[in-house]
XYZ file of C-alpha atoms in Angstrom:
727
model
C 56.005 172.766 150.766
C 54.958 174.398 154.062
C 57.900 175.895 155.925
C 58.728 174.700 159.406
C 57.575 177.890 161.164
C 54.061 177.469 159.804
C 54.056 173.741 160.519
C 55.121 174.398 164.103
C 52.252 176.862 164.588
C 49.750 174.463 163.030
C 50.808 171.331 164.891
C 51.479 172.652 168.379
C 48.973 171.954 171.137
C 47.144 175.115 172.144
C 47.384 174.430 175.879
C 51.160 174.036 175.613
C 51.723 176.904 173.190
C 53.894 179.028 175.479
C 56.351 176.157 176.073
C 57.365 175.544 172.447
C 60.512 177.074 171.013
C 59.855 180.632 169.826
C 61.079 179.876 166.351
C 59.668 183.009 164.731
C 61.400 185.302 167.203
C 64.731 183.520 166.826
C 64.549 183.731 163.026
C 64.068 187.479 163.267
C 67.000 187.711 165.661
C 69.238 185.862 163.228
C 68.215 188.294 160.486
C 68.971 191.245 162.765
C 72.359 189.812 163.647
C 73.278 189.560 159.968
C 72.274 193.181 159.330
C 74.040 194.458 162.453
C 77.234 192.596 161.623
C 77.197 193.877 158.056
C 76.797 197.435 159.345
C 79.672 197.000 161.792
C 77.469 197.370 164.858
C 78.264 193.896 166.194
C 81.234 191.615 165.955
C 80.892 187.868 165.598
C 81.915 187.067 169.176
C 79.140 189.276 170.584
C 76.578 187.669 168.304
C 77.656 184.134 169.233
C 77.412 184.849 172.976
C 73.990 186.507 172.750
C 72.570 183.826 170.462
C 73.903 181.099 172.778
C 72.205 182.672 175.801
C 68.950 183.061 173.904
C 68.954 179.439 172.783
C 69.886 178.293 176.297
C 66.824 180.118 177.639
C 64.559 178.522 175.052
C 65.882 175.039 175.782
C 65.555 175.538 179.532
C 61.898 176.548 179.099
C 61.235 173.417 177.050
C 63.087 171.091 179.415
C 61.449 172.365 182.610
C 58.017 171.856 181.077
C 59.057 168.442 179.818
C 60.187 167.381 183.307
C 56.922 168.645 184.761
C 54.871 166.594 182.306
C 57.054 163.532 182.840
C 56.318 163.834 186.556
C 52.563 163.951 185.898
C 52.754 160.859 183.715
C 54.892 159.020 186.269
C 52.388 159.832 189.032
C 49.500 158.531 186.939
C 51.351 155.315 186.157
C 52.189 154.893 189.850
C 48.528 155.256 190.869
C 47.433 152.847 188.158
C 50.049 150.423 189.433
C 48.420 150.483 192.869
C 45.041 149.768 191.287
C 46.571 146.949 189.266
C 47.969 145.315 192.401
C 44.494 145.278 193.977
C 42.753 144.040 190.826
C 45.137 141.137 190.393
C 43.848 139.695 193.644
C 40.204 139.972 192.492
C 40.837 138.927 188.889
C 37.805 140.942 187.678
C 37.973 140.869 183.876
C 35.817 143.998 183.334
C 37.830 146.089 185.781
C 41.079 144.838 184.256
C 39.782 145.983 180.869
C 39.009 149.431 182.297
C 42.498 149.587 183.811
C 44.002 148.689 180.482
C 42.082 151.567 178.894
C 43.409 153.894 181.595
C 46.951 152.875 180.751
C 46.181 153.517 177.094
C 45.021 157.032 177.973
C 48.401 157.590 179.608
C 49.959 156.292 176.427
C 48.013 158.846 174.343
C 49.246 161.660 176.592
C 52.763 160.290 176.399
C 52.530 160.409 172.613
C 51.494 164.063 172.829
C 54.542 164.790 174.976
C 56.858 162.937 172.655
C 55.457 164.872 169.710
C 56.203 168.036 171.697
C 59.807 166.897 172.122
C 60.106 166.023 168.439
C 58.821 169.410 167.248
C 61.124 171.322 169.566
C 64.136 169.187 168.661
C 63.443 169.915 164.991
C 63.115 173.609 165.753
C 66.455 173.678 167.563
C 68.153 171.852 164.722
C 66.663 174.168 162.099
C 67.487 177.397 163.886
C 71.075 176.210 164.366
C 71.270 175.346 160.703
C 69.818 178.733 159.762
C 72.386 180.496 161.935
C 75.224 178.492 160.347
C 73.933 179.182 156.841
C 73.556 182.923 157.305
C 76.918 183.425 158.998
C 79.001 180.829 157.189
C 80.213 179.594 160.577
C 79.506 176.124 161.954
C 78.208 177.207 165.335
C 76.133 174.015 165.599
C 79.154 171.848 166.315
C 80.352 174.048 169.157
C 76.917 174.473 170.691
C 75.819 170.836 170.595
C 79.135 169.382 171.719
C 79.521 171.788 174.673
C 75.909 171.500 175.848
C 75.300 167.804 175.168
C 78.466 166.640 176.956
C 78.111 168.890 179.989
C 77.195 167.112 183.280
C 74.244 169.493 183.675
C 73.145 169.060 180.073
C 69.623 170.069 179.165
C 70.060 169.022 175.560
C 70.276 165.427 176.775
C 66.637 165.704 177.844
C 65.590 166.689 174.346
C 67.862 164.776 172.019
C 68.496 161.630 174.042
C 65.095 161.499 175.769
C 66.620 161.045 179.224
C 63.763 160.247 181.642
C 61.144 159.560 178.991
C 62.631 156.127 178.375
C 61.769 155.135 181.949
C 58.163 156.299 181.489
C 57.843 154.371 178.227
C 59.347 151.316 179.894
C 56.907 151.430 182.813
C 53.949 151.865 180.498
C 55.086 149.041 178.197
C 55.671 146.673 181.095
C 52.249 147.241 182.631
C 50.436 146.913 179.323
C 52.291 143.670 178.637
C 51.314 142.419 182.078
C 47.651 143.226 181.508
C 47.589 141.223 178.280
C 47.464 138.190 180.526
C 46.343 139.066 184.058
C 47.651 135.718 185.275
C 51.151 137.045 184.810
C 52.162 134.752 181.935
C 53.387 137.536 179.671
C 56.542 138.281 177.656
C 58.618 140.485 179.940
C 59.994 143.635 178.313
C 63.281 142.850 180.032
C 63.452 139.498 178.275
C 62.467 141.164 174.971
C 63.924 144.686 175.069
C 63.352 145.198 171.354
C 59.609 145.516 172.018
C 60.084 148.557 174.230
C 62.641 150.045 171.850
C 60.260 149.747 168.927
C 57.482 151.415 170.919
C 59.890 154.193 171.877
C 61.187 154.639 168.344
C 57.668 154.878 166.995
C 56.520 157.380 169.579
C 59.610 159.522 169.151
C 59.677 159.634 165.390
C 56.250 159.198 163.835
C 54.866 162.479 162.479
C 51.338 163.093 163.752
C 49.024 166.097 163.790
C 46.906 167.023 166.791
C 43.898 165.257 165.325
C 46.018 162.154 164.742
C 47.136 162.152 168.373
C 43.611 162.354 169.727
C 42.228 159.796 167.259
C 44.890 157.114 167.560
C 43.995 153.833 169.236
C 46.586 151.894 171.125
C 45.403 148.687 169.497
C 46.515 150.137 166.170
C 50.115 150.096 167.334
C 50.476 146.324 167.221
C 52.596 146.700 164.088
C 55.393 147.866 166.395
C 56.319 144.244 166.987
C 57.121 144.007 163.267
C 60.367 145.245 161.668
C 60.769 149.015 161.823
C 59.547 151.164 158.982
C 62.408 152.765 156.992
C 61.324 156.288 157.959
C 61.902 155.446 161.633
C 65.479 154.360 160.989
C 66.033 157.374 158.796
C 64.872 159.914 161.395
C 66.845 158.110 164.111
C 69.872 158.668 161.894
C 69.153 162.411 161.861
C 68.980 162.461 165.669
C 72.300 160.610 165.859
C 73.881 163.176 163.591
C 72.754 166.076 165.764
C 74.212 164.502 168.905
C 77.418 163.443 167.108
C 76.537 159.790 167.645
C 77.771 157.203 165.185
C 78.032 153.508 164.655
C 80.109 151.121 162.620
C 77.787 150.803 159.623
C 77.349 154.557 159.312
C 81.075 155.154 159.553
C 81.962 152.533 156.969
C 79.036 153.425 154.728
C 80.154 157.035 154.490
C 83.403 155.833 152.894
C 81.320 155.194 149.790
C 79.727 158.664 149.763
C 76.406 156.893 149.297
C 74.621 157.741 152.533
C 73.667 161.430 152.693
C 73.862 162.967 156.147
C 70.205 163.897 156.239
C 68.260 161.166 154.518
C 65.159 161.938 152.622
C 61.706 161.088 153.690
C 60.640 157.535 153.396
C 57.638 158.612 151.408
C 60.007 159.868 148.744
C 61.958 156.666 148.515
C 61.107 155.141 145.140
C 62.638 151.776 145.960
C 60.452 149.272 147.785
C 61.051 145.732 148.910
C 59.175 144.340 145.909
C 61.369 146.043 143.282
C 64.613 145.459 145.186
C 66.704 142.633 143.706
C 69.310 141.238 146.103
C 71.199 139.246 143.469
C 71.777 142.412 141.434
C 73.203 144.122 144.504
C 75.437 141.117 145.112
C 76.681 141.313 141.525
C 77.611 144.967 142.009
C 79.524 144.136 145.189
C 81.252 141.259 143.388
C 82.254 143.671 140.626
C 83.746 146.003 143.236
C 85.663 143.159 144.872
C 87.042 141.738 141.616
C 88.098 145.150 140.365
C 90.115 145.830 143.525
C 91.698 142.373 143.275
C 92.524 143.177 139.648
C 94.119 146.476 140.667
C 96.440 145.115 143.342
C 97.179 141.568 142.173
C 100.006 142.821 139.945
C 101.694 145.088 142.527
C 104.116 142.456 143.940
C 105.286 141.373 140.463
C 104.990 144.483 138.271
C 108.685 145.345 138.675
C 109.774 141.804 137.732
C 107.443 141.835 134.727
C 108.863 145.134 133.450
C 112.447 143.850 133.873
C 111.579 140.640 131.982
C 110.412 142.806 129.068
C 113.662 144.769 129.015
C 112.540 147.856 130.951
C 113.694 149.280 134.275
C 112.111 148.003 137.479
C 110.677 151.467 138.218
C 108.566 151.254 135.041
C 106.234 149.369 137.357
C 104.882 152.843 138.153
C 103.673 153.191 134.568
C 102.284 149.657 134.527
C 100.349 150.118 137.755
C 99.367 153.730 137.049
C 98.085 153.169 133.499
C 94.970 151.557 134.939
C 94.326 154.693 136.994
C 94.915 156.926 133.957
C 92.115 155.200 132.065
C 89.886 155.268 135.141
C 89.958 159.085 135.112
C 87.905 158.937 131.902
C 85.924 155.777 132.531
C 84.479 157.132 135.784
C 82.765 159.931 133.863
C 81.188 157.888 131.071
C 80.168 155.079 133.427
C 78.504 157.619 135.725
C 76.622 159.069 132.739
C 75.766 155.609 131.371
C 74.202 154.618 134.678
C 71.487 157.233 134.029
C 70.080 154.867 131.413
C 71.103 151.390 132.490
C 73.086 149.398 135.027
C 73.216 146.095 133.195
C 74.884 147.280 129.984
C 77.709 149.173 131.719
C 78.467 146.118 133.858
C 78.573 143.902 130.760
C 80.879 146.358 129.018
C 83.061 146.559 132.133
C 83.424 142.774 132.289
C 84.361 142.531 128.604
C 86.958 145.298 128.849
C 88.520 143.753 131.935
C 88.609 140.337 130.309
C 90.374 141.735 127.234
C 92.709 143.868 129.320
C 93.845 140.946 131.445
C 94.217 138.762 128.355
C 96.625 141.299 126.820
C 98.432 141.602 130.151
C 98.974 137.842 130.224
C 100.032 137.621 126.559
C 102.511 140.515 126.762
C 105.255 138.189 128.034
C 105.033 135.771 125.106
C 104.909 138.561 122.504
C 107.699 140.346 124.434
C 105.957 143.717 124.234
C 105.795 146.331 126.978
C 103.285 148.237 124.862
C 100.856 145.308 124.890
C 101.262 145.103 128.663
C 100.406 148.786 129.140
C 97.496 148.657 126.665
C 96.114 145.743 128.648
C 96.221 147.765 131.846
C 94.604 150.727 130.092
C 91.735 148.498 128.982
C 91.353 147.313 132.574
C 91.079 150.933 133.689
C 88.476 151.638 131.006
C 86.424 148.836 132.565
C 86.278 150.461 136.009
C 82.579 150.405 136.953
C 82.886 151.651 140.528
C 80.712 154.651 139.634
C 77.993 152.225 138.532
C 78.395 150.078 141.663
C 78.119 153.104 143.940
C 75.181 154.576 142.100
C 73.280 151.288 141.992
C 73.356 151.191 145.800
C 72.252 154.809 146.022
C 69.407 154.407 143.495
C 68.172 150.849 143.696
C 68.550 149.626 147.275
C 65.749 150.323 149.798
C 66.533 152.911 152.423
C 66.494 150.457 155.307
C 69.096 148.299 153.547
C 71.203 151.039 151.994
C 73.412 151.533 155.029
C 74.420 147.866 155.078
C 74.907 147.888 151.293
C 77.158 150.949 151.526
C 79.237 149.278 154.197
C 79.357 146.190 151.972
C 80.708 148.308 149.120
C 83.573 149.558 151.288
C 84.216 146.134 152.792
C 84.314 144.498 149.346
C 86.877 147.090 148.257
C 89.003 146.496 151.340
C 88.803 142.730 150.998
C 89.776 142.934 147.335
C 92.708 145.153 148.204
C 93.995 142.519 150.632
C 93.194 139.485 148.468
C 94.958 140.840 145.377
C 98.532 140.752 146.732
C 97.797 137.614 148.755
C 96.685 135.802 145.610
C 99.785 136.999 143.760
C 101.930 135.465 146.485
C 100.375 132.048 145.807
C 101.086 132.093 142.072
C 104.742 131.084 142.368
C 104.955 128.582 139.519
C 106.263 128.387 135.967
C 104.995 126.199 133.116
C 103.842 126.417 129.506
C 100.749 125.156 127.693
C 100.613 125.361 123.896
C 103.351 127.994 123.925
C 101.634 130.240 126.474
C 103.684 131.028 129.588
C 102.139 130.688 133.022
C 104.372 132.151 135.749
C 104.183 134.671 138.608
C 104.111 137.529 136.077
C 101.454 136.269 133.679
C 99.264 134.210 136.014
C 97.574 137.316 137.540
C 96.315 138.119 134.035
C 95.155 134.558 133.311
C 93.446 134.233 136.716
C 91.594 137.521 136.299
C 90.551 136.532 132.747
C 88.892 133.452 134.164
C 87.328 135.470 136.995
C 85.813 138.076 134.667
C 84.425 135.599 132.145
C 82.809 133.699 135.032
C 81.428 136.957 136.412
C 80.078 137.925 132.979
C 78.170 134.629 132.744
C 76.756 135.114 136.257
C 75.803 138.698 135.390
C 74.056 137.687 132.169
C 71.794 135.105 133.779
C 71.137 136.799 137.143
C 71.101 140.590 136.854
C 67.767 142.387 136.799
C 67.507 145.942 135.488
C 65.791 148.149 138.121
C 62.130 148.919 137.498
C 62.566 152.702 137.428
C 65.217 152.369 134.693
C 62.899 150.146 132.668
C 60.016 152.604 133.042
C 62.142 155.609 132.094
C 63.580 153.884 129.054
C 60.152 152.716 127.926
C 58.811 156.285 127.760
C 62.167 157.654 126.536
C 62.343 160.399 129.151
C 65.572 162.092 130.187
C 66.826 160.604 133.424
C 70.143 162.271 134.054
C 68.993 163.422 137.425
C 65.950 161.264 138.126
C 67.945 158.492 139.687
C 69.257 160.770 142.345
C 66.329 163.146 142.722
C 65.187 161.331 145.801
C 68.431 162.338 147.484
C 67.490 166.010 147.083
C 66.973 166.531 150.793
C 70.636 166.176 151.565
C 71.606 168.966 153.938
C 73.442 171.817 152.247
C 77.161 171.591 152.811
C 79.372 174.337 154.008
C 77.577 177.654 154.112
C 78.537 180.557 151.910
C 81.410 182.816 152.993
C 80.824 184.935 156.094
C 77.667 187.064 155.830
C 75.643 186.132 152.776
C 74.529 189.142 150.781
C 71.656 187.435 149.024
C 68.185 188.685 149.927
C 65.992 186.416 151.955
C 62.936 184.934 150.354
C 59.746 186.017 152.080
C 56.361 184.374 152.231
C 53.051 186.177 152.002
C 53.245 187.178 155.685
C 56.657 188.757 155.304
C 58.394 185.921 157.148
C 61.391 183.953 156.037
C 60.371 180.892 154.098
C 62.510 178.087 155.488
C 62.045 175.701 152.641
C 62.702 178.266 149.933
C 65.787 179.397 151.732
C 67.188 175.980 152.512
C 66.103 174.275 149.317
C 65.909 176.860 146.512
C 64.846 175.670 143.096
C 68.386 175.804 141.778
C 69.553 173.489 144.532
C 67.505 170.695 142.976
C 69.474 170.848 139.746
C 72.536 168.610 139.597
C 75.773 169.824 138.079
C 75.891 169.284 134.315
C 79.686 169.197 133.887
C 82.873 168.812 135.875
C 83.396 172.566 135.586
C 79.924 173.227 137.001
C 80.569 170.748 139.798
C 83.868 172.446 140.571
C 82.127 175.814 140.895
C 79.928 174.322 143.616
C 82.947 173.468 145.738
C 83.370 175.659 148.800
C 86.780 176.106 150.452
C 86.036 173.354 152.972
C 85.067 170.887 150.250
C 88.213 171.725 148.313
C 90.314 171.127 151.415
C 88.644 167.753 151.999
C 89.327 166.771 148.377
C 92.945 167.885 148.841
C 93.185 165.651 151.914
C 91.706 162.763 149.928
C 94.247 163.404 147.162
C 97.054 163.466 149.723
C 96.145 160.215 151.441
C 95.669 158.363 148.145
C 98.995 159.739 146.878
C 100.807 158.592 150.029
C 99.185 155.149 149.952
C 99.938 154.652 146.256
C 103.602 155.599 146.744
C 103.826 153.126 149.608
C 102.119 150.257 147.778
C 103.388 150.682 144.229
C 107.077 151.030 145.088
C 107.027 148.433 147.873
C 108.341 145.639 145.654
C 111.183 147.745 144.215
C 112.199 149.223 147.574
C 112.091 145.983 149.562
C 113.947 144.075 146.874
C 116.670 146.722 146.680
C 117.157 147.222 150.432
C 116.096 143.899 151.967
C 116.198 141.436 149.069
C 112.622 140.322 149.751
C 111.074 137.669 147.523
C 107.789 138.139 145.682
C 106.005 135.995 148.281
C 107.320 138.150 151.125
C 106.235 141.362 149.403
C 102.808 139.851 148.708
C 102.422 138.817 152.348
C 103.422 142.304 153.525
C 100.895 144.007 151.236
C 98.162 141.559 152.205
C 98.740 142.296 155.889
C 98.457 146.016 155.184
C 95.203 145.443 153.326
C 93.786 143.308 156.120
C 94.167 146.198 158.590
C 91.421 148.137 156.810
C 88.361 146.484 158.362
C 89.714 146.234 161.957
C 90.689 149.897 161.798
C 87.179 150.791 160.616
C 85.663 148.761 163.457
C 87.770 150.517 166.084
C 87.279 154.003 164.685
C 83.631 153.584 163.733
C 82.563 151.925 166.976
C 84.662 153.740 169.557
C 86.894 156.610 168.478
C 84.183 158.628 166.710
C 82.059 158.442 169.860
C 84.840 160.041 171.906
C 86.122 162.732 169.557
C 84.769 165.036 166.885
C 85.441 164.098 163.275
C 87.545 167.194 162.697
C 89.719 166.338 165.705
C 90.288 162.827 164.357
C 90.981 164.358 160.947
C 93.807 166.582 162.208
C 95.297 163.863 164.422
C 95.282 161.383 161.523
C 96.936 163.875 159.173
C 99.694 164.458 161.706
C 100.217 160.714 162.165
C 100.387 160.207 158.371
C 103.006 162.974 158.271
C 104.961 161.202 161.022
C 104.737 157.901 159.125
C 106.033 159.535 155.947
C 108.870 161.253 157.839
C 109.856 157.941 159.453
C 110.054 156.312 156.011
C 112.928 158.496 154.791
C 116.375 156.911 154.619
C 118.572 159.190 156.737
C 121.612 156.913 157.030
C 123.354 154.397 154.836
C 121.696 151.575 156.767
C 117.958 151.186 156.169
C 116.386 148.535 158.386
C 113.320 146.337 158.001
C 111.804 147.484 161.346
C 112.020 151.130 160.241
C 110.371 150.419 156.904
C 107.629 148.147 158.270
C 106.730 150.364 161.243
C 106.637 153.539 159.151
C 104.576 151.792 156.468
C 102.060 150.562 159.043
C 101.720 154.017 160.590
C 101.257 155.651 157.199
C 98.784 153.083 155.880
C 96.686 152.634 159.033
C 96.279 156.334 159.725
C 95.623 157.015 156.054
C 92.726 154.566 156.386
C 91.469 156.354 159.509
C 91.857 159.644 157.667
C 89.902 158.363 154.671
C 86.951 157.431 156.853
C 86.601 160.773 158.643
C 87.532 162.700 155.498
C 84.691 161.197 153.460
C 82.354 161.485 156.445
C 83.041 165.229 156.607
C 82.948 165.544 152.842
C 79.460 164.027 152.738
C 78.298 166.716 155.187
C 79.916 169.855 153.772
C 79.260 169.093 150.099
C 76.421 170.859 148.302
C 73.157 168.953 147.876
C 73.464 169.501 144.111
C 76.444 167.144 144.185
C 74.426 164.319 145.719
C 72.878 163.307 142.395
C 73.350 163.411 138.645
C 76.347 162.334 136.593
C 78.812 164.784 138.133
C 78.157 163.927 141.757
C 80.281 163.995 144.889
C 81.186 160.342 144.543
C 82.566 161.010 141.059
C 84.574 164.012 142.284
C 86.142 162.029 145.116
C 86.877 159.158 142.720
C 88.547 161.548 140.279
C 90.607 163.141 143.061
C 91.784 159.742 144.299
C 92.470 158.457 140.787
C 94.496 161.537 139.844
C 96.482 161.054 143.045
C 97.284 157.477 142.056
C 98.308 158.569 138.556
C 100.565 161.302 139.953
C 102.125 158.905 142.465
C 102.839 156.195 139.890
C 104.307 158.705 137.444
C 106.492 160.051 140.274
C 107.876 156.569 140.884
C 108.774 156.088 137.226
C 110.313 159.568 136.923
C 112.335 159.066 140.106
C 113.661 155.804 138.688
C 115.893 157.766 136.321
C 117.837 158.963 139.369
C 118.612 155.381 140.350
C 117.032 152.989 142.833
C 119.317 154.277 145.575
C 117.485 157.643 145.471
C 114.016 156.284 144.703
C 112.715 156.124 148.270
C 113.571 159.659 149.397
C 112.683 161.295 146.075
C 109.195 159.763 146.005
C 108.522 160.442 149.683
C 109.334 164.154 149.401
C 106.172 165.079 147.405
C 104.056 163.057 149.873
C 105.591 164.981 152.764
C 105.017 168.388 151.131
C 101.403 167.623 150.153
C 100.683 166.320 153.664
C 102.041 169.513 155.263
C 99.938 171.588 152.850
C 96.799 169.620 153.720
C 97.364 170.123 157.454
C 97.760 173.883 156.977
C 94.625 173.982 154.816
C 92.702 171.984 157.423
C 93.483 174.491 160.156
C 92.385 177.324 157.851
C 88.918 175.763 157.482
C 88.714 174.012 160.863
C 85.774 176.051 162.200
C 83.677 175.299 159.140
C 83.842 171.522 159.702
C 81.174 169.803 161.794
């Protein structure tokens, strides 16, 4: 693969050569800075100031030339507009055709200018990345946020194409007008998507000099068709650099499916022909049903344990046993998905059917052991790793963002529907000696749901083509499914001042591609231990935060029935309604944060603020006096849960950016690590509830909240220790 420095030299226009970013010089400067800092000749603050000034000078050179060229193009369009006004009166078809060709010539020159912008924007991004990588310090975040948001910003000209949009709009409008010189044309203001598609194409399509000179405007008629996936993908990269976001991206990152720097569309092995929507829908349905299955027992688990002769706080064991099994099932399901998606989903459905059947029968056989075994079987049927990986492997790039958001939304909806459904099952009757009441009905209902799902799966699921091909030739595929994600940006850089020698090409220059994507970086981790060794301090802190928020949420949800019954004498229906309301806050919170808050603040700022608010919510939950009121409990629970949801979004967003590219694929990937961290948190929380039960229900609340408080404080301290490495 040709490194960027060589590609820049090959693709730049000779007459504009002096106005491109001097990438070679800046690379050498970065190398000098590393050596000088290692030798003690420079401190980091001096290096940051000098590098900032140097990059400012380069950007100013680019922007001033860009403005000059924009002015030339605007003048040409203005003169052509005067000619157009005269020709419209004469209605001379041949002259109108010549005028149209003149506009097209302006369009060709505009494409050259936009290619100039694209190459320089890439150069700026790469040199910032190189600086971050060599120094282990995320300078990019500081530089982009301070320059892009300044009222005199020059970065806006490059990364948001300020000014060029007006030129593109004028050109598009006049060309549309000339399509019908009588003036009966589709106005770009009535159809803004036309102009946007032209702009997106011009900004993002990769063209060489010969391509630019050879292109014909008539060949661009495909712009009125849906955008090519590569256009959306590169737009996503531009949004990342300018800290832009949107709702789908924010929600999709919850699933750790969308890498921050998507791969090239040419590398995407999934096309529209091989994509099977029904199979995707079945994976989302599996996600939804599993979350319903997880939370449908929460309002009644304490009553069920009491009816079997155990303490109410044994509900922690009942709820947590599913998470215990999931710790193991996540690994083998992730490995199984290397070979097949259909068979793991069938196995998952069968295990969940059997688990719920045992859960429902435990009452009639009067056995707590049967109840817990049933929940363990349910946990062994957790196929979330398969659901996540199916989206990553088998959904086309242009649809993957929506599918990722669907994965998160299905989880959130299932989390809300589970308790709500439990609240509706307030009945008691027997059929052929089998009891159907609020305790057993969740098991019977989920049995019916999973057997129905299994039938739907059997007749509708289609194994992806690449899995079929790999199995037919019996080739190892442990990393093939995720190889196309290999261009994920490296996560947090190595500790300050990397000692490794730089790789050099035949001209003695740094080879960008070898440095940024060494051969080893294409190899996924082969074990949990190997994956753990790839974790940098920042990744570990983000996993700690994920553990903390899942621990706090599990404590809140799992003990809600016991606590509210003891202090407020709430009925099962009231507890179910309360939990359903909490679950329903997930999507509105994501809309607000994903659409607005992340556009106003940096992710790391939202991260710290959310951690502090979770800490406040936990502190408010403690019982300080003999009287514990409903308003105190409800308000503190809402604060804890809502801000834990906000925290989860930004936490996984940051985690997807700082995690090594080797953890973006293979069995032991980043999604598996985050799942394991969250599952272990749930297990620890549920075991804490049961252990605290031995101290009596009067002490349960404060005893279980204390670990949450301590872990939250620890996560805040750890966040501040790695704050500068987050971007």
